[in-house]
Amino acid sequence: MKKITAMIKPFKLDDVREALAEIGVQGMTVSEVKGFGRQKGHTEIYRGAEYEVDFLPKIKIEIVLVDELIERAVEVIITSAKTGKVGDGKIFVSPVDEVVRIRTGESGSAAV
């Protein structure tokens, strides 16, 4: 099993969720986060005053999947989240040693 953590633009969340559902992903955790990368924020004007926005709003998606679905899920996230502009986001894939469903006590891939 592996965990996919994807940082995407907020307006792409519905596209990514729908695309993942089509390949059989049943659950995910979504968080509203702020951050920056190469983009380094941007300048905005509010009531005539210019100010720097260092941290940009992003959506963090976390999914734990069996190894067989990982490659396809990453491809789906890339195609559905891509705009071709700076700040499209990143995807991190990391190993998961153990998963336990609290309600039933199931573990391993049965708990996913």
Short mmCIF file of C-alpha atoms in Angstrom, two decimals:
data_model
loop_
_atom_site.label_atom_id
_atom_site.label_comp_id
_atom_site.label_asym_id
_atom_site.label_seq_id
_atom_site.Cartn_x
_atom_site.Cartn_y
_atom_site.Cartn_z
CA MET A 1 0.00 0.00 0.00
CA LYS A 2 1.03 3.55 -0.65
CA LYS A 3 -0.20 7.01 0.25
CA ILE A 4 -0.66 9.65 -2.40
CA THR A 5 -0.50 13.24 -1.20
CA ALA A 6 -1.42 15.74 -3.90
CA MET A 7 -1.32 19.53 -3.66
CA ILE A 8 -3.59 21.07 -6.29
CA LYS A 9 -5.31 24.34 -7.16
CA PRO A 10 -8.63 24.67 -5.30
CA PHE A 11 -10.80 25.01 -8.41
CA LYS A 12 -9.51 21.64 -9.70
CA LEU A 13 -10.81 19.62 -6.72
CA ASP A 14 -14.10 18.53 -8.31
CA ASP A 15 -12.36 17.44 -11.52
CA VAL A 16 -9.82 15.37 -9.59
CA ARG A 17 -12.45 13.83 -7.30
CA GLU A 18 -14.65 12.80 -10.22
CA ALA A 19 -11.71 11.35 -12.18
CA LEU A 20 -10.53 9.33 -9.17
CA ALA A 21 -14.06 8.03 -8.57
CA GLU A 22 -14.16 6.79 -12.18
CA ILE A 23 -11.13 4.53 -11.56
CA GLY A 24 -12.58 3.14 -8.34
CA VAL A 25 -11.07 5.32 -5.60
CA GLN A 26 -13.65 5.19 -2.81
CA GLY A 27 -12.31 7.58 -0.22
CA MET A 28 -9.96 10.47 0.33
CA THR A 29 -9.10 13.15 2.84
CA VAL A 30 -9.19 16.75 1.65
CA SER A 31 -7.70 19.73 3.49
CA GLU A 32 -7.51 23.41 2.69
CA VAL A 33 -3.88 24.45 3.06
CA LYS A 34 -1.65 27.37 2.13
CA GLY A 35 1.82 27.28 0.66
CA PHE A 36 4.15 28.33 -2.10
CA GLY A 37 6.79 26.87 -4.35
CA ARG A 38 8.42 28.42 -7.39
CA GLN A 39 5.42 30.69 -7.63
CA LYS A 40 6.60 32.60 -4.54
CA GLY A 41 3.17 34.16 -4.01
CA HIS A 42 1.82 37.15 -5.88
CA THR A 43 0.87 40.81 -5.50
CA GLU A 44 -2.74 41.91 -4.99
CA ILE A 45 -4.42 45.29 -4.65
CA TYR A 46 -6.99 45.84 -1.91
CA ARG A 47 -8.69 49.26 -1.50
CA GLY A 48 -5.94 50.89 -3.51
CA ALA A 49 -3.10 49.42 -1.45
CA GLU A 50 -0.77 46.89 -2.99
CA TYR A 51 0.32 43.98 -0.82
CA GLU A 52 2.21 40.72 -1.21
CA VAL A 53 0.44 37.37 -0.73
CA ASP A 54 3.18 34.92 0.26
CA PHE A 55 1.11 31.80 0.89
CA LEU A 56 -1.36 30.76 -1.78
CA PRO A 57 -4.47 28.67 -1.09
CA LYS A 58 -4.12 25.03 -2.15
CA ILE A 59 -6.03 21.79 -1.66
CA LYS A 60 -4.25 18.82 -0.13
CA ILE A 61 -5.65 15.41 -1.09
CA GLU A 62 -4.53 12.29 0.77
CA ILE A 63 -5.39 8.80 -0.50
CA VAL A 64 -4.17 5.38 0.61
CA LEU A 65 -4.41 2.76 -2.13
CA VAL A 66 -3.23 -0.74 -2.93
CA ASP A 67 -0.11 -0.79 -5.09
CA GLU A 68 -2.02 -1.83 -8.22
CA LEU A 69 -3.99 1.45 -8.30
CA ILE A 70 -1.15 3.86 -7.54
CA GLU A 71 0.20 4.44 -11.05
CA ARG A 72 -3.26 4.93 -12.55
CA ALA A 73 -4.34 7.27 -9.74
CA VAL A 74 -1.23 9.45 -10.21
CA GLU A 75 -1.91 9.66 -13.96
CA VAL A 76 -5.54 10.62 -13.33
CA ILE A 77 -4.55 13.34 -10.85
CA ILE A 78 -2.02 14.77 -13.30
CA THR A 79 -4.45 14.90 -16.22
CA SER A 80 -7.38 16.29 -14.22
CA ALA A 81 -5.42 18.87 -12.16
CA LYS A 82 -3.14 20.21 -14.88
CA THR A 83 -3.70 23.73 -16.20
CA GLY A 84 -0.25 24.14 -17.73
CA LYS A 85 0.53 27.15 -15.56
CA VAL A 86 2.91 27.65 -12.65
CA GLY A 87 1.39 26.46 -9.38
CA ASP A 88 -0.46 23.38 -10.67
CA GLY A 89 0.89 21.49 -7.66
CA LYS A 90 2.81 18.38 -6.72
CA ILE A 91 2.15 14.71 -6.04
CA PHE A 92 4.03 12.73 -3.40
CA VAL A 93 3.85 8.94 -3.16
CA SER A 94 5.07 7.29 0.05
CA PRO A 95 4.89 3.78 1.48
CA VAL A 96 2.31 2.85 4.11
CA ASP A 97 3.33 0.12 6.55
CA GLU A 98 -0.02 -0.55 8.19
CA VAL A 99 -3.68 0.45 7.95
CA VAL A 100 -6.27 -0.46 10.59
CA ARG A 101 -9.99 0.29 10.38
CA ILE A 102 -10.96 1.40 13.86
CA ARG A 103 -14.61 0.27 13.70
CA THR A 104 -13.95 -3.37 12.72
CA GLY A 105 -10.30 -3.92 13.52
CA GLU A 106 -9.60 -4.98 9.92
CA SER A 107 -6.04 -4.36 8.81
CA GLY A 108 -4.03 -4.22 5.62
CA SER A 109 -5.72 -3.80 2.24
CA ALA A 110 -9.08 -4.90 3.72
CA ALA A 111 -9.05 -1.73 5.83
CA VAL A 112 -8.56 0.52 2.83
#
